[in-house]
C-alpha cells in the first residue's frame, strides 16, 4: 500500500513491539500469533500501548484475532479508527486499500 500515514503507523507499531514489548517482528506480514511473537499477555500489553500511542480506543467488537494478525492489519485498524470508520467483518489492509 502506498499510503504515507499507513506506512508511518506500521513503523510506529513495529517500534512499540520492539521497545515496549521487547519482541522483534521479521516483517510487516509476519503472523504475530503463529510465530509466537504475541501470546495472550503480550497481546493485552500491545492493546494498552496502541491505545496510548495512537490515542484511540479499541472497541470490543474490534478484538478479533484477524485484526491483530500482523503489523499491516493492526495499522489498518488504527487508520480506520482515525478516519472514523467502524471495522466490520472485512477488516485489515483490504479495508484501507478500498479508500
C-alpha positions as CSV (number, residue, x, y, z in Angstrom):
1,X,0.0,0.0,0.0
2,X,1.3,3.4,-0.9
3,X,-0.2,5.5,1.9
4,X,2.2,7.6,4.0
5,X,0.0,7.6,7.1
6,X,-0.4,3.8,6.9
7,X,3.3,3.3,6.5
8,X,4.0,5.7,9.4
9,X,1.6,3.7,11.6
10,X,3.2,0.4,10.7
11,X,6.6,1.8,11.6
12,X,5.3,3.0,15.0
13,X,3.7,-0.3,15.7
14,X,7.0,-2.1,15.0
15,X,8.6,0.4,17.4
16,X,6.1,-0.4,20.1
17,X,6.6,-4.1,19.6
18,X,10.4,-3.7,19.8
19,X,10.7,-1.1,22.5
20,X,7.7,-1.7,24.8
21,X,7.3,-5.5,24.4
22,X,10.9,-6.4,23.6
23,X,10.0,-8.5,20.5
24,X,11.3,-8.3,17.0
25,X,9.0,-8.9,14.1
26,X,10.6,-10.3,10.9
27,X,8.3,-8.3,8.6
28,X,5.0,-6.5,8.3
29,X,3.3,-9.6,7.1
30,X,4.6,-12.0,9.8
31,X,1.8,-13.7,11.7
32,X,2.3,-12.4,15.2
33,X,0.4,-15.3,16.8
34,X,1.6,-18.3,14.7
35,X,5.3,-17.1,15.2
36,X,4.7,-16.9,18.9
37,X,5.6,-13.2,19.0
38,X,2.3,-12.5,20.7
39,X,0.8,-14.6,23.4
40,X,-2.3,-13.6,25.5
41,X,-0.3,-11.4,27.9
42,X,1.7,-9.6,25.2
43,X,-1.5,-9.1,23.2
44,X,-3.1,-7.3,26.2
45,X,0.1,-5.2,26.6
46,X,0.0,-4.4,22.9
47,X,-3.6,-3.2,23.2
48,X,-2.7,-0.9,26.0
49,X,0.3,0.5,24.2
50,X,-1.7,1.0,21.0
51,X,-4.4,3.0,22.8
52,X,-1.7,5.2,24.5
53,X,0.5,5.7,21.4
54,X,-2.3,6.4,19.0
55,X,-4.9,8.0,21.3
56,X,-7.6,5.6,20.2
57,X,-9.8,3.1,22.0
58,X,-10.1,-0.5,20.6
59,X,-13.7,-1.5,20.9
60,X,-14.7,-5.0,22.0
61,X,-16.1,-5.7,18.5
62,X,-12.7,-5.0,17.1
63,X,-10.9,-7.6,19.2
64,X,-11.0,-10.2,16.6
65,X,-7.6,-12.0,16.1
66,X,-7.7,-11.3,12.4
67,X,-7.4,-7.5,13.2
68,X,-4.1,-8.2,15.0
69,X,-2.7,-11.0,12.9
70,X,0.2,-8.8,11.6
71,X,1.5,-5.3,11.7
72,X,-0.3,-4.4,8.5
73,X,-3.7,-5.4,9.8
74,X,-3.1,-3.5,13.1
75,X,-2.1,-0.4,11.1
76,X,-5.3,-0.7,9.0
77,X,-7.4,-1.0,12.2
78,X,-5.8,2.1,13.7
79,X,-6.1,4.1,10.4
80,X,-9.7,3.1,10.1
81,X,-10.3,4.3,13.7
82,X,-8.5,7.6,13.0
83,X,-10.7,8.1,9.9
84,X,-13.8,7.4,11.8
85,X,-14.7,4.1,10.1
86,X,-16.1,1.2,12.0
87,X,-14.3,-2.1,11.5
88,X,-16.5,-4.8,10.2
89,X,-16.1,-8.4,9.0
90,X,-13.9,-7.4,6.1
91,X,-11.1,-5.9,8.2
92,X,-7.5,-5.4,7.6
93,X,-5.4,-3.7,4.9
94,X,-8.0,-4.5,2.3
95,X,-10.5,-2.2,4.1
96,X,-7.9,0.7,3.9
97,X,-6.9,-0.1,0.3
98,X,-10.6,0.4,-0.9
99,X,-10.3,4.0,0.0
